[in-house]
mmCIF file of C-alpha atoms and ligand atoms in Angstrom:
data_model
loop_
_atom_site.group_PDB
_atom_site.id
_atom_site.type_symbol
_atom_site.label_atom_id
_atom_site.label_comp_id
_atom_site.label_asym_id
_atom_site.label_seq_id
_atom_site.Cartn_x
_atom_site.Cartn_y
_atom_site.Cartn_z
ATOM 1 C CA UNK A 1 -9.852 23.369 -19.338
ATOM 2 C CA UNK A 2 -10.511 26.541 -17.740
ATOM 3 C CA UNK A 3 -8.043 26.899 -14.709
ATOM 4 C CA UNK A 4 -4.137 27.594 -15.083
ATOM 5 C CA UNK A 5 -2.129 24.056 -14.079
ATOM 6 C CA UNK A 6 1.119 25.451 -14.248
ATOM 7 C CA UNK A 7 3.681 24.549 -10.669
ATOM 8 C CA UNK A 8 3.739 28.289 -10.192
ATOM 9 C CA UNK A 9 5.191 29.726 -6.873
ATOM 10 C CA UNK A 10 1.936 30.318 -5.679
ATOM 11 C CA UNK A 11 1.024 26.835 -6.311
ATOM 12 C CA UNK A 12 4.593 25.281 -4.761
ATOM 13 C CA UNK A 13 3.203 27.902 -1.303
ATOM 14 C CA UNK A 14 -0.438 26.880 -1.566
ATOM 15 C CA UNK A 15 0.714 22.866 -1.303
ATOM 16 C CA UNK A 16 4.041 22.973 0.754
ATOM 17 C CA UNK A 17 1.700 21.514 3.593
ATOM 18 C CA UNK A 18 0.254 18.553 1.487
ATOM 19 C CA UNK A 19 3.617 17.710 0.262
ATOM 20 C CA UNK A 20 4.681 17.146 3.869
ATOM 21 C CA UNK A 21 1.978 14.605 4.153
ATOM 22 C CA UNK A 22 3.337 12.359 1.259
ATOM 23 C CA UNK A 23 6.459 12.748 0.995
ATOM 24 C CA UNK A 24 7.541 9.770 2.184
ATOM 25 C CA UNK A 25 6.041 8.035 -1.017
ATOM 26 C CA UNK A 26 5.922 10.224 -3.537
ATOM 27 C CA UNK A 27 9.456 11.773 -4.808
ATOM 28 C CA UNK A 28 10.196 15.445 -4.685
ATOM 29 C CA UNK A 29 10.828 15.536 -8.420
ATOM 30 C CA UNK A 30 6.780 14.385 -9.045
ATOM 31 C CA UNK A 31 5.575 17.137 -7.243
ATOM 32 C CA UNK A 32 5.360 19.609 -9.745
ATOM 33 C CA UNK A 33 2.989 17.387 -12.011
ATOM 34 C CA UNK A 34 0.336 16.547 -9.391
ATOM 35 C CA UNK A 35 0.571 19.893 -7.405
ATOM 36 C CA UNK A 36 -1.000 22.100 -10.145
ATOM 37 C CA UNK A 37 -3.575 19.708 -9.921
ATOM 38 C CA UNK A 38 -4.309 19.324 -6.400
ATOM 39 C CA UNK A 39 -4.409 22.726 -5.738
ATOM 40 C CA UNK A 40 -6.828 23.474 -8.421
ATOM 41 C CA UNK A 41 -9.028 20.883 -6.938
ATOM 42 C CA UNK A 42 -8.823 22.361 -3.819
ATOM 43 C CA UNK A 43 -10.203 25.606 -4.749
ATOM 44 C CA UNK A 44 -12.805 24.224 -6.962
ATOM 45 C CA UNK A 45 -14.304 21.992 -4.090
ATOM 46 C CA UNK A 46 -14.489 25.478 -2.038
ATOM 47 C CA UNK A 47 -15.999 26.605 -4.438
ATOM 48 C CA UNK A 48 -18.812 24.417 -5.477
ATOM 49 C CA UNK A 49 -19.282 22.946 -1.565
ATOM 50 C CA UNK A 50 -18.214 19.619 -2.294
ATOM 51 C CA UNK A 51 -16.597 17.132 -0.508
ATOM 52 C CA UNK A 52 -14.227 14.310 -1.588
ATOM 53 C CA UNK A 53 -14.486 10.786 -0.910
ATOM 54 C CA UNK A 54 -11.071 8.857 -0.950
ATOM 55 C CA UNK A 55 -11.337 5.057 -0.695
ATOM 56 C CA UNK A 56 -8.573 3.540 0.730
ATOM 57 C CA UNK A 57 -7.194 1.653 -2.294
ATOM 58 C CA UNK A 58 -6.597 5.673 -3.681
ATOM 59 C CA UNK A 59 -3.472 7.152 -5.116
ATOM 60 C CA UNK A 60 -1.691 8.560 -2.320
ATOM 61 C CA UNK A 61 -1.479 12.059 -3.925
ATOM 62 C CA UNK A 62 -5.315 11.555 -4.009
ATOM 63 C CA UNK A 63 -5.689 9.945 -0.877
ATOM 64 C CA UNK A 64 -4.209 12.083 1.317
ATOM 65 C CA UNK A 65 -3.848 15.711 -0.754
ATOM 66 C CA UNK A 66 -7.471 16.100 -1.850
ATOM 67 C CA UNK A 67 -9.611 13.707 0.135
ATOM 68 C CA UNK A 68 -11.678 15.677 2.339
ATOM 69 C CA UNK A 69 -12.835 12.143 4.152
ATOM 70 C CA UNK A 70 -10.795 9.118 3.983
ATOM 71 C CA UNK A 71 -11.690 5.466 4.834
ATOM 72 C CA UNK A 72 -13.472 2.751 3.345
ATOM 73 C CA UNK A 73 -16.914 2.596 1.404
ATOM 74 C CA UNK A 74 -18.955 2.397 4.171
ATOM 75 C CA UNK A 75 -17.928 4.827 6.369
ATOM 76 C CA UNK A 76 -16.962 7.448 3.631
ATOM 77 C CA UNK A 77 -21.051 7.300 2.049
ATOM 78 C CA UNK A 78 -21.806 7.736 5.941
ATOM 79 C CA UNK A 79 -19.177 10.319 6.359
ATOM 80 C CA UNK A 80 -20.768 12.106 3.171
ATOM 81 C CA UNK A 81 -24.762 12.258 4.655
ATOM 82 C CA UNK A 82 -23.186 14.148 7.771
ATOM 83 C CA UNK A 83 -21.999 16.903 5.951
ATOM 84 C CA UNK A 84 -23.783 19.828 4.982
ATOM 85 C CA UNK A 85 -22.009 19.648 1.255
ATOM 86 C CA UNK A 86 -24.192 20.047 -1.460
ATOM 87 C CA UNK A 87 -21.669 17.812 -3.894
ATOM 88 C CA UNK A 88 -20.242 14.422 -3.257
ATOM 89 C CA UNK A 89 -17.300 13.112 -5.477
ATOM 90 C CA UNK A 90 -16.117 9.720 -4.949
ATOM 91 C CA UNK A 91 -13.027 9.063 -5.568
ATOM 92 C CA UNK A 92 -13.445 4.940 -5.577
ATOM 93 C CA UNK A 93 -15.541 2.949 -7.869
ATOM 94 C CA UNK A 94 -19.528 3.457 -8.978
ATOM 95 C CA UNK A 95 -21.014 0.322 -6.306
ATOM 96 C CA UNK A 96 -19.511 2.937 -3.577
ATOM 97 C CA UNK A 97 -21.266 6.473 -5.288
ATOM 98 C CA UNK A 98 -24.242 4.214 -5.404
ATOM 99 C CA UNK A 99 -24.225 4.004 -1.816
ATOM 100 C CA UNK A 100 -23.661 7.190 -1.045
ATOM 101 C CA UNK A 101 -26.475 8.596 -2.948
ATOM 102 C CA UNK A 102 -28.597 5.905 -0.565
ATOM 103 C CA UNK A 103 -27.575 7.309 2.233
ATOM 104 C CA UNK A 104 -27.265 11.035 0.460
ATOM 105 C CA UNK A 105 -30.411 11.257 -1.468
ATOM 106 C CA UNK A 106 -30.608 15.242 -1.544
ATOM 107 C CA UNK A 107 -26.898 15.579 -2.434
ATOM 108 C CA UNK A 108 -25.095 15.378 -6.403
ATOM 109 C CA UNK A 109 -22.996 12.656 -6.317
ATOM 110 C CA UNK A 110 -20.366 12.397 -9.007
ATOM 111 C CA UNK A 111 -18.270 9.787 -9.920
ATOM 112 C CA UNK A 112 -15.060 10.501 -11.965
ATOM 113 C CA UNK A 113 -14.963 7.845 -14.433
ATOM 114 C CA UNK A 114 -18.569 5.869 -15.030
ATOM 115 C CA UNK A 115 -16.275 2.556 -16.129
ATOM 116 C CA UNK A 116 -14.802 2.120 -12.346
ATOM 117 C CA UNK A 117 -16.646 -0.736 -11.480
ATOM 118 C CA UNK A 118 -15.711 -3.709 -9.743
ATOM 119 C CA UNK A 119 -15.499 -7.187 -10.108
ATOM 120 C CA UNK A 120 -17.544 -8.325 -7.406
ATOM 121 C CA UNK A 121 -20.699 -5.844 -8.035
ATOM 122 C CA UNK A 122 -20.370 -7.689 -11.852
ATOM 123 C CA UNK A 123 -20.814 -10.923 -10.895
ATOM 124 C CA UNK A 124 -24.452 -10.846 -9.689
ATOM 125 C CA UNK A 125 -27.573 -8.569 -10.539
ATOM 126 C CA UNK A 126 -31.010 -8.747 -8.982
ATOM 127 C CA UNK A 127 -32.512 -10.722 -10.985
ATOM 128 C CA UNK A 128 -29.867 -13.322 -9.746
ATOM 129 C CA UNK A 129 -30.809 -12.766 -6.534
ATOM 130 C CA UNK A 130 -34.514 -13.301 -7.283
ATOM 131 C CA UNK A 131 -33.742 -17.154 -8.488
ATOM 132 C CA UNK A 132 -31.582 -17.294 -5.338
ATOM 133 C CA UNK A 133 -34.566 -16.721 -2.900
ATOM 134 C CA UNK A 134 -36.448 -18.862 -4.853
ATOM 135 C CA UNK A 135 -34.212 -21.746 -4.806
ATOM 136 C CA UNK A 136 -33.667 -21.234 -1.338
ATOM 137 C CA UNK A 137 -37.197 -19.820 0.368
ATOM 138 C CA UNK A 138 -36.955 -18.428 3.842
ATOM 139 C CA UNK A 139 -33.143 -17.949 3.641
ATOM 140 C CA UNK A 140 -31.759 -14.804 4.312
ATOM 141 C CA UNK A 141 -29.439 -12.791 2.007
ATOM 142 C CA UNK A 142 -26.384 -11.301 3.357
ATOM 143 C CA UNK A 143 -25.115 -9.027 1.096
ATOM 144 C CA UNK A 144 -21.749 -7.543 1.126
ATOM 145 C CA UNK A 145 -21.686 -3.959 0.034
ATOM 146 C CA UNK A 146 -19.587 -4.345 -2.769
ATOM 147 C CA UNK A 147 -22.889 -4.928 -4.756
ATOM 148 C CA UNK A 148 -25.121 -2.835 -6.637
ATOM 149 C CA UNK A 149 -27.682 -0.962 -5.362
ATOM 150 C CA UNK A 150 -30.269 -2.937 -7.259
ATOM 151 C CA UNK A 151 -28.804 -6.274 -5.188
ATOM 152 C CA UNK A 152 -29.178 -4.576 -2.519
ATOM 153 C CA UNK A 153 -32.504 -4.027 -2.929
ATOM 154 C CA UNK A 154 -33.072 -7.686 -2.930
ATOM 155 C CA UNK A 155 -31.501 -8.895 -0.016
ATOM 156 C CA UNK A 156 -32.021 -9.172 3.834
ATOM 157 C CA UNK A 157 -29.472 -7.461 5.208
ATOM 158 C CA UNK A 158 -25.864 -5.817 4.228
ATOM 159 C CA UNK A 159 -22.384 -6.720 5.687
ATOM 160 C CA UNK A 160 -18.704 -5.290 5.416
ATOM 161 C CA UNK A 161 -15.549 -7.128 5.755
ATOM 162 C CA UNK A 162 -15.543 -6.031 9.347
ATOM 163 C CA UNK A 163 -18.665 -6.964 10.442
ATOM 164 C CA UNK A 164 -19.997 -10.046 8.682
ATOM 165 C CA UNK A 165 -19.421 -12.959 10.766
ATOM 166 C CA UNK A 166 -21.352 -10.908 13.128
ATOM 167 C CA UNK A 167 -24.281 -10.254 10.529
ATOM 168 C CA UNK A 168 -24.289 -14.000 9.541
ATOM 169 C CA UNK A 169 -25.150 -14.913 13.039
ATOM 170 C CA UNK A 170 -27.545 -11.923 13.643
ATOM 171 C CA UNK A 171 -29.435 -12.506 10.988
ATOM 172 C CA UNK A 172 -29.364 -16.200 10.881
ATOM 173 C CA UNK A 173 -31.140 -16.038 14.571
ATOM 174 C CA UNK A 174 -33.467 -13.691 13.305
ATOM 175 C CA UNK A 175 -34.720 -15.407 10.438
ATOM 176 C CA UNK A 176 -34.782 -18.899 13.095
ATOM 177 C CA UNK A 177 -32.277 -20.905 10.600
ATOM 178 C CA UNK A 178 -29.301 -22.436 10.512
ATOM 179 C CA UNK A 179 -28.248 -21.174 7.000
ATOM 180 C CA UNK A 180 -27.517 -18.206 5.103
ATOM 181 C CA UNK A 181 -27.148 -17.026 1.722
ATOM 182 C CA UNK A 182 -24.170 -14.395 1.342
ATOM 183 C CA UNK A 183 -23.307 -13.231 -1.947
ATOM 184 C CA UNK A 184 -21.254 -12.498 -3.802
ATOM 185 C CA UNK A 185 -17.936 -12.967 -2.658
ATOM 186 C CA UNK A 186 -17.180 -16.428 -2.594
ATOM 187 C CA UNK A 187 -13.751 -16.296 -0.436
ATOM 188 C CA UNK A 188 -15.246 -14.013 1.878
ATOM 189 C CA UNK A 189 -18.237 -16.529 2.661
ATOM 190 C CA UNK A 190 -15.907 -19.418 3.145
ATOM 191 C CA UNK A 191 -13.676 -16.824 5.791
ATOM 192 C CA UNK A 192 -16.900 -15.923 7.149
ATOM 193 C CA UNK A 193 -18.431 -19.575 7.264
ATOM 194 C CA UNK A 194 -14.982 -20.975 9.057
ATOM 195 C CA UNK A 195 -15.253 -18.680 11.885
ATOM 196 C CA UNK A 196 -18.877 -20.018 12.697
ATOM 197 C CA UNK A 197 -21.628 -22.464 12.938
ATOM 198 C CA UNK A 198 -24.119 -20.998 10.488
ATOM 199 C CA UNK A 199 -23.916 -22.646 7.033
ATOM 200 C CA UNK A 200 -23.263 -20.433 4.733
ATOM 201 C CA UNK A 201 -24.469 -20.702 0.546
ATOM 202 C CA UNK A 202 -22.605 -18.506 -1.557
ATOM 203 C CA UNK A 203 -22.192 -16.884 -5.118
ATOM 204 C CA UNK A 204 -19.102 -17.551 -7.679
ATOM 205 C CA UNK A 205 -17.842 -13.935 -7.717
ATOM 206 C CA UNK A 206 -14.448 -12.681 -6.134
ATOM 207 C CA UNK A 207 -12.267 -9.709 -6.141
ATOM 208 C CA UNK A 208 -9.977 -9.553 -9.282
ATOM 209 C CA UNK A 209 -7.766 -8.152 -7.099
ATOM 210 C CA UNK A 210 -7.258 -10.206 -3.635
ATOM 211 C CA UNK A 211 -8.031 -13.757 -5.705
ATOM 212 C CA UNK A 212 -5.129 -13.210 -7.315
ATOM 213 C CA UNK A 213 -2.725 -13.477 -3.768
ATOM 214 C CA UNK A 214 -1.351 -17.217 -3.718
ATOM 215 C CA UNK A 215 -0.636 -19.359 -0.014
ATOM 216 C CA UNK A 216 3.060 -19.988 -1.745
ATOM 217 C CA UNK A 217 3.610 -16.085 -2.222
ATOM 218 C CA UNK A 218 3.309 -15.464 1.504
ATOM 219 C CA UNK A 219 5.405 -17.902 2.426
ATOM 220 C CA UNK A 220 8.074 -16.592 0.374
ATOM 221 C CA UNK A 221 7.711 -13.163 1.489
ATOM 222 C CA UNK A 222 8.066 -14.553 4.698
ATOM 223 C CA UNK A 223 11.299 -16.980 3.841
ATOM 224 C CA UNK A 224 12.282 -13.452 2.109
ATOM 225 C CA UNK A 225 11.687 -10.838 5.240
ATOM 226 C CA UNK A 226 12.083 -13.039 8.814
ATOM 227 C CA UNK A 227 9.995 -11.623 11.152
ATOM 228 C CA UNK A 228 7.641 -9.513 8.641
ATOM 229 C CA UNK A 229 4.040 -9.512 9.696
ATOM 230 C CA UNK A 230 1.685 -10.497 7.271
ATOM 231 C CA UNK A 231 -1.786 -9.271 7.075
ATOM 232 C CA UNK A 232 -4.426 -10.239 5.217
ATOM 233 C CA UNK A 233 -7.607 -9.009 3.590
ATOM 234 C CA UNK A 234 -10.749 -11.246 4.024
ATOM 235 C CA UNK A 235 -11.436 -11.000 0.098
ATOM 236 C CA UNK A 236 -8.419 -13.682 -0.112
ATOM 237 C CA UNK A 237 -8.993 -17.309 -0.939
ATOM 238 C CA UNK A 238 -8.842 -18.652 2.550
ATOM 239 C CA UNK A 239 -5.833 -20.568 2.191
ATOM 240 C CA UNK A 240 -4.153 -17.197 1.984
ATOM 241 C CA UNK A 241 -5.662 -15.826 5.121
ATOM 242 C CA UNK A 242 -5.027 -18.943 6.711
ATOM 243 C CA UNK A 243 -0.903 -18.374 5.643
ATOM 244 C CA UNK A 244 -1.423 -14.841 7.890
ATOM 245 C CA UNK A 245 -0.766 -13.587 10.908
ATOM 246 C CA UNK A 246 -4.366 -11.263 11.120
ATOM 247 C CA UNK A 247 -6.975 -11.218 8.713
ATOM 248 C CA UNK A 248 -9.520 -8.019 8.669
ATOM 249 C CA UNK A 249 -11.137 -5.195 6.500
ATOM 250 C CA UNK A 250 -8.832 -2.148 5.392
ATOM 251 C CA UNK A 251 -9.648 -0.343 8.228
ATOM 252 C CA UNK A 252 -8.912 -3.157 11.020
ATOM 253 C CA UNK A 253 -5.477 -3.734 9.110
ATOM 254 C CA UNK A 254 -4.742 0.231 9.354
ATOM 255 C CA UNK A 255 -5.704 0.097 12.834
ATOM 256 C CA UNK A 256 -3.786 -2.936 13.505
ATOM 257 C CA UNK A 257 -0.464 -0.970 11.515
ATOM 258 C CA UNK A 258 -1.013 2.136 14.139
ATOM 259 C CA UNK A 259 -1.512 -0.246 17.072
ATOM 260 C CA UNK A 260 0.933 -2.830 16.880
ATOM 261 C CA UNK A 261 4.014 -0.452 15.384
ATOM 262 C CA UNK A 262 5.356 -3.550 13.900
ATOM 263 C CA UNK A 263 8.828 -3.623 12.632
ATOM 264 C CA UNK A 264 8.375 -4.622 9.290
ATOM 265 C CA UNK A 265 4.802 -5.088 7.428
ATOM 266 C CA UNK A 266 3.052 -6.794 4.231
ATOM 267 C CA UNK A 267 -0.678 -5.519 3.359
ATOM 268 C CA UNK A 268 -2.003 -8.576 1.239
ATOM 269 C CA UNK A 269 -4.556 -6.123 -0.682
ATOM 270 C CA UNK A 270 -4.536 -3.588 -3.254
ATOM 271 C CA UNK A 271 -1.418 -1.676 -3.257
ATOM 272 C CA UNK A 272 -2.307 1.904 -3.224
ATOM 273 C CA UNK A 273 -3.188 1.031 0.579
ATOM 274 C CA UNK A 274 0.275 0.021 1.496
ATOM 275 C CA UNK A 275 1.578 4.056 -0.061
ATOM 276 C CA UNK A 276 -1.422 5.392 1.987
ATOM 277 C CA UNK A 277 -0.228 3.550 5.517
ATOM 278 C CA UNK A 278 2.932 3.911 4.853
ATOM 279 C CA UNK A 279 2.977 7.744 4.910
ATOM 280 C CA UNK A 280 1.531 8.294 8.141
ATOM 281 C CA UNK A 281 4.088 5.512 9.356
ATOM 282 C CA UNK A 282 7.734 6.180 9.069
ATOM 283 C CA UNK A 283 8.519 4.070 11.705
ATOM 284 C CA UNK A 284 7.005 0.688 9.848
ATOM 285 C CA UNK A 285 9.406 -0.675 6.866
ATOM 286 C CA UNK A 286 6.210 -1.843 4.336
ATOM 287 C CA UNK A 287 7.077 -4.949 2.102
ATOM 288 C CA UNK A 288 4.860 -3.699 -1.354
ATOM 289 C CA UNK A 289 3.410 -6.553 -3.123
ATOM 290 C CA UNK A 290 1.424 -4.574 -6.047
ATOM 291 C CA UNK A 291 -1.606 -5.942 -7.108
ATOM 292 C CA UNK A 292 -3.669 -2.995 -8.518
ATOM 293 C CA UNK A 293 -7.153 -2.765 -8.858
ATOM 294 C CA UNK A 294 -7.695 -0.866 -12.428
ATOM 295 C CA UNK A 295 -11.115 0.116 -11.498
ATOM 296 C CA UNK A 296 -9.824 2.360 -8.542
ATOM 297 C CA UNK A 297 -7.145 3.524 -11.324
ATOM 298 C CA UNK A 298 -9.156 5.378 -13.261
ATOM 299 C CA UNK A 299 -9.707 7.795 -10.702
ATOM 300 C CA UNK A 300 -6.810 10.005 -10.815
ATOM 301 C CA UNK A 301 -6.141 13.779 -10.173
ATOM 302 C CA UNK A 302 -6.969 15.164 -13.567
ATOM 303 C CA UNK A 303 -10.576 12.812 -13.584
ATOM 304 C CA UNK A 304 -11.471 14.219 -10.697
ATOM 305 C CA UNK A 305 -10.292 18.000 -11.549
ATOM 306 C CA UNK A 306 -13.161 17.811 -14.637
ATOM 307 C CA UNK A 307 -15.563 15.841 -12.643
ATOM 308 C CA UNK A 308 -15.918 19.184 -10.526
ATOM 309 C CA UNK A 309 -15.083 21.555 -13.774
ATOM 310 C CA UNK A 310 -18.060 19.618 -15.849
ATOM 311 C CA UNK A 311 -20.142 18.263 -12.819
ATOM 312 C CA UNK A 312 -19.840 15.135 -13.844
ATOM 313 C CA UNK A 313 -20.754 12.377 -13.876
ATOM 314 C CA UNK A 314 -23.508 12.540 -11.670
ATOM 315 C CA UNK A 315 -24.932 9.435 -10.517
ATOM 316 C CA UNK A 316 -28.582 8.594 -10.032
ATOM 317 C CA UNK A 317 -29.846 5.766 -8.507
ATOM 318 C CA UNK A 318 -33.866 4.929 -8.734
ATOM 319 C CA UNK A 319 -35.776 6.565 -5.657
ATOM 320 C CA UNK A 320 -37.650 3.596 -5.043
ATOM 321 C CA UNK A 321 -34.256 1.023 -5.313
ATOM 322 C CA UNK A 322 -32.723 3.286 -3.403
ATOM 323 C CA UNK A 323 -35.323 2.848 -0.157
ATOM 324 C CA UNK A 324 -34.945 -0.761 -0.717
ATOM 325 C CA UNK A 325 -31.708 -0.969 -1.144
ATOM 326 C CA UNK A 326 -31.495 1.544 2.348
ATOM 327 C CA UNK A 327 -33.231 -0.856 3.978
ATOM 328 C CA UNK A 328 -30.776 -3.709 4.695
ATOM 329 C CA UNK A 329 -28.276 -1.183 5.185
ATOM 330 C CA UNK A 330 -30.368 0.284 8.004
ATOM 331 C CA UNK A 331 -30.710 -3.604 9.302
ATOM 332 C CA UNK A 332 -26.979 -4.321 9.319
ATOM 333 C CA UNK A 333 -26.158 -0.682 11.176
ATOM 334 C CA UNK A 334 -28.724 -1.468 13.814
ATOM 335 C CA UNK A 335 -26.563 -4.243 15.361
ATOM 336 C CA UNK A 336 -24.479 -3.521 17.913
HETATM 337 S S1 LIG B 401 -10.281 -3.957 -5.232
HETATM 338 FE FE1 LIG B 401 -11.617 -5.679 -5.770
HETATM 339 S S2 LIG B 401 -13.497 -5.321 -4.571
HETATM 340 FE FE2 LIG B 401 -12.348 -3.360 -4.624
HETATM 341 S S3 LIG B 401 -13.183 -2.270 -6.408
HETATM 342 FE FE3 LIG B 401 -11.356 -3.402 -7.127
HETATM 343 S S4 LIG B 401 -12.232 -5.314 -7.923
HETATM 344 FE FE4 LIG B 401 -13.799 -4.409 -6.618
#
């Protein structure tokens, strides 16, 4: 490894500022292991123009110490194409780089660990999209953008968390049908189809990490913490979301945290999320439940330090997948 990673003074100066940020999360007597790191990362990304992409579900000392844009996938690979940085990293898992090399074609993007994947993108490839249009012709495919970019390709039009009840409807008018197919998340189809009239086919894959949340675990939180306010990520099997008091993506249930103020909070989702909320809110007491996703986990400070020391690994997505696969994104940012 070519740069010093020793908590020199210089280094304890250079990231007294960052430590500010977390300290509410991470204890004093951790610093000196990640701050070496951090503030070789730092320079390096000067460096080599590159920007870092920190998902939501990050380490807080990656979250909020080296993440140049924060947020989730969506907005990050959109965040990325506005810059004028020459490097992406993304510091989440390889359906997100994917996306921002869509939207980023010109730009490196590196991911720090090529085995961060995701449970969701697994479960369905294009092929299996294919024999899903052909079992069910004229239907269009709503795809969520945990996915692949060769799914992508194949389908209609994307959707997030946020936005996909919306998207079902949209697109359902569009196409002149009553029915939809919207892979691959299985609990977030059956959230989506009970908030409207469009029928809604879906896929057998879920989130390793949200399927795992129980109905009888909320209620004990809440028999455990009167008065907490639960919410709830729309990857949960909908008897979960239907135990909450809000259900929406990461971002509406940071917004709702900065919003609301509420006393005392549970995040039903990974549990990085909860550190990462929690630091910019001293005034919120956060209940932690900790289901981590180990894809996300294998991003830590010293991946991403020889990701930008090795430029690698760099990940390439076929040009002509790639304009497919832009394609429903396009569709789904076009509505209003
Ligand atoms: S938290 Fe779930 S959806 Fe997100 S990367 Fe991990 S497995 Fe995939």
């Amino acid at each position: 490894m070519g740069v010093e990673l020793a908590y020199t003074d210089a280094v304890a100066q250079a990231t007294r500022g960052l430590y500010a940020k977390v300290a509410a999360v991470i204890p004093a007597m951790e610093w000196p292991v990640h701050a070496p790191l951090i503030d070789a990362i730092n320079r390096l990304k000067r460096e080599k123009k590159a920007v870092i992409l920190a998902h939501n579900y990050m380490t807080p000392e990656i979250f909020h110490c080296v993440g140049d844009f924060t947020g989730d996938s969506l907005a990050l690979a959109r965040e990325a194409a506005r810059t004028d940085a020459k490097v992406i990293v993304q510091a989440g898992v390889h359906f997100m780089a994917e996306t921002s090399k869509i939207l980023s074609p010109q730009k490196t993007v590196l991911i720090p660990s090529m085995q961060a994947g995701c449970s969701l993108a697994a479960s369905i490839t294009g092929a299996d999209v294919r024999l899903l249009k052909q079992k069910y012709p004229g239907l269009p495919v709503v795809t969520y953008v945990n996915t692949s970019a060769e799914v992508k390709a194949e389908s209609d039009i994307c959707c997030t968390s946020g936005n996909a009840v919306k998207v079902v409807e949209k697109i359902a008018a569009d196409f002149g049908t009553d029915t939809v197919i919207m892979i691959p998340d299985k609990y977030l189809a059956r959230n989506v189809a009970a908030q409207t009239r469009v029928k809604v086919i879906t896929w057998e894959g879920a989130c390793e990490v949200h399927e795992r949340f129980t109905a009888q675990q909320i209620r004990d939180y809440r028999s455990a913490n009167p008065g907490i306010v639960v919410l709830a990520h729309p990857e949960c099997p909908p008897e979960v979301v239907a135990e909450a008091d809000f259900a929406g993506s990461t971002a509406a249930m940071i917004g709702y945290v900065g919003t609301h103020h509420p006393e005392r909070v549970i995040l039903i989702t990974e549990c990085s999320m909860s550190d990462n909320v929690a630091a910019e809110h001293p005034e919120t007491q956060f209940v932690r439940p900790c289901n981590l996703c180990p894809h996300m986990k294998r991003i830590t400070l010293g991946a991403i330090l020889h990701s930008l020391e090795t430029m690698t690994t760099e990940v390439v997505v076929d040009p002509v997948i790639a304009m497919r696969a832009k394609s429903p994104i396009d569709r789904m940012l076009a509505i209003k």
